[in-house]
């Protein structure tokens, strides 16, 4: 078993194999009670065996579940799970372990942060996206009828356990979705990582050394970003909005039926096209970006004007014009006077939208 | 206008007169929107005039209200108020001002801590209890069907404004309730303050210099305690839990219909009785405590066993046994290996409960 350890504030981050049934996990639970939180699918796949494993250390271990899907990321689910914990008489001497994708880690983190005003939290992301993005950074929250993640806290887990073995059961689409997110990170923050992913190519779709290396590097990047701006008070965070202007508009146009990873991939290509058109980004770099992302960005037909109009609704837009986070190099975002985004002429944007329909 | 300033972490604490319509309050609001949260009574008394006053600084100012009483300190009220804020499109650029007693400051603090993962908070306690206790220390929270304050956060206001003028309209019971809390502080931390209150006697019931002195001293004590142990990770902050094991159980038994001050007064007597029975506290001290608190602790009949069972639900309990914070002198709490609480035999606890029914 090969584990890599990093620490951020009081969080230990452990990466490796076989961690979901390990002494390391047992040791991370310092309380007399443990609550595992997972959606019904993950509970079936892993939750029950983890419960049995942890029970052998003679602790009280409960497994609480909720229906899978984004709809469960709500105040109602939070309340239901809290009530189940309270009914069992659980107090502060309880560790909460969230096992699953972003919905679960966000929900479990929010519950841990407000249960008895904060109990120890362990997160175990099971999706690639969760490993490289959602579970890192202490953002917790739920959706409301008014929008996503509107109610939540900043709350760090004591331990973040990234068990590569969870990826074995992940479908190809799940791996691709996570890879797109890593490519995005590389484009905004780390040229070396981009080079590495280009070289690794298709081999990243297998659970092997190259993928594990990339996960580790992505965690490091995310940690660097959040350690400079943990509560998103500075403008830096805007760089995470790269591809959002196009990506979110597409998701809205397709009524959220387009896979998130696809929207991100297409968004990256479109916004890199804009940077290239404006002669901010070299064409050779742009071509490399297109080449790497094309397999992950299946061509879709859509109404240019309608998608353009959705962009104007974006939080960053100004004077009825959409604004964009733009890169001027692989691994570097333009600061635009610390705004980290800029207005772009309508015809350039429409050309970009035209382009992504034709690749 | 005479204001006294203290600071704790990033919180400024201001005490004085006429503060609810002051440049100081205006300056404390650095965002473009302001939400005042108050119960319907306080909104009528002060909220509306404060709204008009703050609107004159050409900011968007909203007044949101809820029905008065402990029943409003719930997840349901929190959700309703959040939805009203979201409906108005309010984001992070919003300051939340909570004006009222402990219910309001706890609720407003909890909302501020989770709205967009945290927005600026100003607290203005209107009750003596709020001034000396509830609004200081960053504890926020709501009750659930399983107990008080079970869901919440630690979240400090940017500014805590203690306007003595609010006390003018407070009934005698309200003053007494606050005084009980100050007696509690004196018992755990400051013998001199206890002596002073014994001497001052009835004069504390008027809004005059002795009362103001005591408020300021109480704030100082509370700050000393929390500044050494903000998130109750060490045992130290536990000393604030003196009387809670009995007090909270009684409140639950009487379905939160017993005035909080009464529960605290009875709780202090019961837990001092335990300390005396265990020969930790001298009987002469115990008698002084009973004498000072008796007028504030009207005798009540209740089911011993049921109240005992509620104690086990307390956050401090261990192995299904209640634990207690105990004093061994006026102004001093026993450390019990830095746990600042200890298990007590069932029969001693039941004797204490018997005693408080008979005084």
XYZ file of C-alpha atoms in Angstrom, chain B:
359
model
C -22.589 59.508 24.541
C -20.189 57.299 26.414
C -19.049 54.197 24.566
C -16.641 51.582 25.780
C -14.790 49.602 23.177
C -13.311 46.157 23.363
C -12.177 43.899 20.561
C -12.044 40.139 20.310
C -10.587 38.482 17.215
C -12.243 40.529 14.448
C -15.228 41.621 16.515
C -15.588 45.139 17.850
C -17.723 45.343 20.951
C -19.264 48.705 21.707
C -21.231 49.592 24.859
C -23.108 52.824 25.412
C -26.283 54.832 24.912
C -28.161 55.900 21.782
C -26.274 53.466 19.601
C -29.217 52.103 17.620
C -29.389 55.278 15.564
C -25.789 56.293 15.330
C -23.032 56.944 12.843
C -21.254 54.081 14.527
C -23.970 51.666 13.366
C -23.998 53.144 9.858
C -20.230 52.818 9.606
C -20.380 49.220 10.731
C -22.440 48.349 7.607
C -19.932 48.151 4.769
C -22.143 46.379 2.186
C -24.698 47.824 -0.239
C -27.598 45.890 1.262
C -28.702 45.488 4.859
C -31.166 43.017 6.315
C -32.553 43.697 9.783
C -33.871 40.585 11.510
C -36.122 40.943 14.541
C -39.170 39.313 16.065
C -42.494 41.052 15.430
C -42.496 42.849 18.796
C -38.970 44.200 18.512
C -39.597 45.124 14.858
C -42.537 47.251 15.981
C -40.604 48.805 18.906
C -37.263 49.466 17.191
C -36.908 47.694 13.829
C -38.975 50.065 11.716
C -37.306 53.228 13.003
C -33.879 51.653 12.523
C -34.841 50.692 8.974
C -35.824 54.293 8.183
C -32.670 55.591 9.821
C -30.394 53.277 7.833
C -32.289 53.858 4.567
C -31.319 57.520 4.767
C -27.750 56.433 3.950
C -29.164 55.381 0.550
C -28.628 51.684 1.081
C -31.155 48.948 0.373
C -32.490 48.085 3.847
C -34.970 45.273 4.487
C -36.696 44.383 7.737
C -37.564 40.685 8.102
C -39.572 39.445 11.042
C -40.737 36.251 12.707
C -43.138 35.459 15.558
C -41.607 36.106 18.997
C -40.667 33.170 21.207
C -38.341 30.197 21.485
C -40.469 28.168 19.033
C -39.169 30.419 16.240
C -35.599 29.316 16.879
C -36.016 26.524 14.356
C -34.702 25.270 11.046
C -38.095 26.208 9.567
C -37.756 29.903 10.541
C -34.193 29.929 9.263
C -35.321 28.538 5.908
C -38.185 31.028 5.626
C -35.940 34.017 6.298
C -33.257 32.712 3.914
C -35.851 32.280 1.173
C -37.066 35.842 1.679
C -33.487 37.078 1.306
C -32.887 34.943 -1.778
C -36.143 36.110 -3.343
C -34.854 39.683 -3.092
C -31.730 38.532 -4.942
C -29.431 39.317 -2.028
C -25.931 37.868 -2.300
C -22.713 38.234 -0.369
C -22.802 42.021 -0.462
C -25.303 42.031 2.396
C -24.928 42.765 6.107
C -27.289 41.005 8.452
C -28.238 42.838 11.660
C -29.909 40.806 14.385
C -31.832 42.928 16.917
C -33.397 41.194 19.887
C -32.919 38.633 22.612
C -31.033 35.369 22.498
C -33.477 33.721 20.102
C -32.900 36.446 17.536
C -29.142 36.758 17.915
C -28.662 32.965 17.750
C -30.926 32.694 14.714
C -29.495 35.719 12.902
C -25.957 34.500 13.592
C -26.750 31.056 12.207
C -28.340 32.534 9.085
C -25.385 34.867 8.495
C -22.923 31.995 8.905
C -24.489 29.837 6.193
C -25.919 32.437 3.764
C -23.662 32.275 0.694
C -21.285 30.469 3.081
C -21.045 33.519 5.343
C -21.994 37.207 5.211
C -21.130 40.083 7.602
C -23.078 40.084 10.855
C -23.935 42.784 13.400
C -25.642 41.854 16.659
C -27.645 44.230 18.830
C -28.948 42.476 21.925
C -32.018 44.128 23.421
C -32.302 42.021 26.580
C -29.975 42.030 29.554
C -29.411 38.313 29.014
C -28.411 38.934 25.432
C -26.012 41.692 26.462
C -24.190 39.690 29.088
C -24.319 36.276 27.488
C -26.191 35.141 24.416
C -24.740 37.586 21.896
C -21.116 37.183 23.002
C -18.974 34.278 21.946
C -20.028 33.437 18.429
C -22.359 30.581 19.283
C -25.247 30.420 16.847
C -27.936 27.822 16.446
C -31.482 26.561 16.393
C -33.428 24.017 18.403
C -34.761 20.752 17.005
C -37.404 18.385 18.370
C -34.477 16.597 20.090
C -33.088 19.522 22.064
C -31.807 23.070 22.236
C -29.048 24.495 20.069
C -28.347 21.104 18.514
C -27.732 22.556 15.062
C -25.574 25.660 14.684
C -22.145 27.143 14.080
C -19.423 29.214 15.700
C -19.568 32.557 13.905
C -18.516 35.924 15.247
C -20.263 39.202 14.463
C -18.128 41.954 12.949
C -19.676 44.321 15.458
C -21.533 43.706 18.685
C -23.464 46.769 19.775
C -24.691 46.936 23.361
C -27.077 49.868 23.616
C -28.082 50.309 27.274
C -31.149 52.264 26.152
C -32.835 49.026 25.087
C -33.089 48.123 28.768
C -35.483 51.010 29.489
C -38.431 49.094 28.079
C -37.472 45.777 29.675
C -39.821 44.319 32.327
C -38.472 43.377 35.779
C -38.467 39.666 34.821
C -36.191 40.430 31.913
C -33.683 42.182 34.162
C -33.861 39.342 36.684
C -33.238 36.766 33.966
C -30.075 38.575 32.938
C -28.930 39.010 36.515
C -29.187 35.242 37.037
C -26.791 34.785 34.152
C -24.366 37.291 35.647
C -24.534 35.479 38.992
C -23.645 32.298 37.109
C -20.603 33.975 35.568
C -19.552 35.323 38.928
C -19.822 31.834 40.432
C -17.600 30.287 37.782
C -15.107 33.090 37.278
C -15.212 36.122 39.559
C -15.721 36.096 43.313
C -15.486 39.899 43.486
C -18.416 40.246 41.107
C -20.472 37.883 43.282
C -19.693 39.944 46.409
C -20.618 43.126 44.512
C -23.966 41.696 43.433
C -24.747 40.478 46.965
C -24.106 44.016 48.204
C -25.910 45.863 45.387
C -29.031 43.782 45.914
C -32.256 45.342 44.646
C -30.491 48.420 43.217
C -29.484 46.304 40.225
C -33.105 46.234 39.092
C -32.868 49.889 37.970
C -31.086 51.021 34.795
C -28.317 52.845 36.579
C -24.570 52.851 37.117
C -24.321 49.619 39.178
C -26.172 47.665 36.473
C -24.049 49.131 33.662
C -20.864 48.323 35.573
C -22.006 44.759 35.989
C -22.886 44.412 32.300
C -19.450 45.600 31.289
C -17.743 43.278 33.767
C -19.859 40.341 32.554
C -18.847 41.028 28.933
C -15.213 41.083 29.986
C -15.496 37.744 31.770
C -17.264 36.133 28.843
C -14.564 37.398 26.490
C -11.789 36.086 28.714
C -13.347 32.650 28.707
C -14.007 32.418 24.995
C -10.727 33.994 23.947
C -8.871 31.102 25.518
C -11.094 28.491 23.872
C -13.253 29.806 21.058
C -14.625 26.562 19.643
C -14.901 24.694 22.936
C -12.139 22.357 21.845
C -10.411 22.659 25.178
C -12.204 22.037 28.387
C -12.048 25.677 29.484
C -15.098 26.890 27.645
C -16.980 24.068 29.297
C -17.260 26.214 32.400
C -20.021 28.088 30.580
C -21.889 24.805 30.797
C -22.224 25.206 34.562
C -25.937 24.597 35.402
C -26.674 23.473 31.807
C -27.031 19.767 32.568
C -29.923 20.447 34.955
C -31.123 23.708 33.382
C -31.543 22.402 29.845
C -33.230 19.197 31.034
C -35.756 21.256 33.004
C -36.449 23.511 30.043
C -37.081 20.440 27.908
C -39.327 18.878 30.571
C -41.438 22.040 30.728
C -41.512 22.107 26.943
C -39.626 25.414 26.943
C -42.489 27.107 28.808
C -40.275 27.693 31.877
C -38.546 31.098 31.694
C -34.883 30.586 30.833
C -33.707 32.628 33.825
C -35.720 30.449 36.175
C -34.195 27.310 34.669
C -30.710 28.770 35.060
C -31.327 29.793 38.683
C -32.677 26.340 39.557
C -29.866 24.696 37.608
C -27.244 26.640 39.552
C -28.777 25.665 42.870
C -29.026 21.989 41.850
C -25.474 21.751 40.575
C -24.114 23.656 43.581
C -26.031 21.152 45.726
C -24.188 18.326 43.941
C -20.832 20.041 44.560
C -21.762 20.488 48.200
C -22.938 16.855 48.587
C -19.666 15.652 47.089
C -17.856 17.831 49.667
C -16.236 19.897 46.949
C -18.013 23.145 47.882
C -18.290 24.467 51.454
C -21.809 24.533 52.904
C -21.469 28.245 53.857
C -20.830 29.115 50.215
C -23.693 26.902 49.127
C -25.989 28.717 51.529
C -24.961 32.134 50.160
C -25.700 30.898 46.639
C -29.132 29.621 47.642
C -29.910 32.878 49.461
C -29.013 35.087 46.480
C -30.821 32.915 43.934
C -33.883 31.715 45.849
C -36.048 34.747 44.923
C -35.202 34.059 41.281
C -35.839 30.296 41.413
C -39.540 29.693 42.117
C -40.174 26.092 43.179
C -41.582 23.803 40.479
C -42.874 20.217 40.539
C -41.575 17.793 37.906
C -40.930 14.120 37.241
C -37.439 13.305 38.566
C -36.852 10.312 36.322
C -37.933 12.090 33.155
C -35.716 15.109 33.873
C -32.838 12.720 34.614
C -33.354 10.982 31.268
C -33.237 14.322 29.448
C -29.849 14.982 31.067
C -28.420 11.966 29.249
C -29.202 13.667 25.933
C -26.869 16.522 26.904
C -23.892 17.076 24.606
C -21.449 16.478 27.483
C -22.834 13.082 28.537
C -20.644 10.024 28.296
C -21.498 6.320 28.340
C -25.160 7.192 28.879
C -24.351 9.130 32.077
C -24.786 12.893 32.536
C -21.725 14.993 33.328
C -21.594 18.206 35.351
C -19.478 21.323 35.585
C -18.843 21.738 39.317
C -17.556 24.642 41.434
C -15.389 24.204 44.511
C -15.547 27.872 45.507
C -17.435 31.008 44.563
C -15.620 32.103 41.410
C -13.864 28.797 40.678
C -14.651 25.718 38.605
C -13.012 22.326 39.104
C -10.817 21.310 36.184
C -11.237 17.513 36.393
C -8.150 16.838 34.251
C -8.976 19.739 31.948
C -12.330 18.174 31.093
C -14.062 20.759 33.301
C -16.871 18.296 33.839
C -17.349 14.993 35.591
C -19.664 12.027 35.940
C -21.865 12.022 39.052
C -23.643 9.036 40.628
C -27.335 8.800 39.797
C -28.524 9.008 43.416
C -26.631 12.246 44.068
C -28.193 13.764 40.960
C -31.659 12.611 42.013
C -31.133 14.108 45.495
C -30.267 17.434 43.900
C -33.431 17.306 41.806
C -35.406 16.470 44.943
C -33.823 19.440 46.769
C -34.793 22.019 44.164
C -38.428 20.926 44.370
C -38.434 21.716 48.073
C -36.677 25.075 48.438
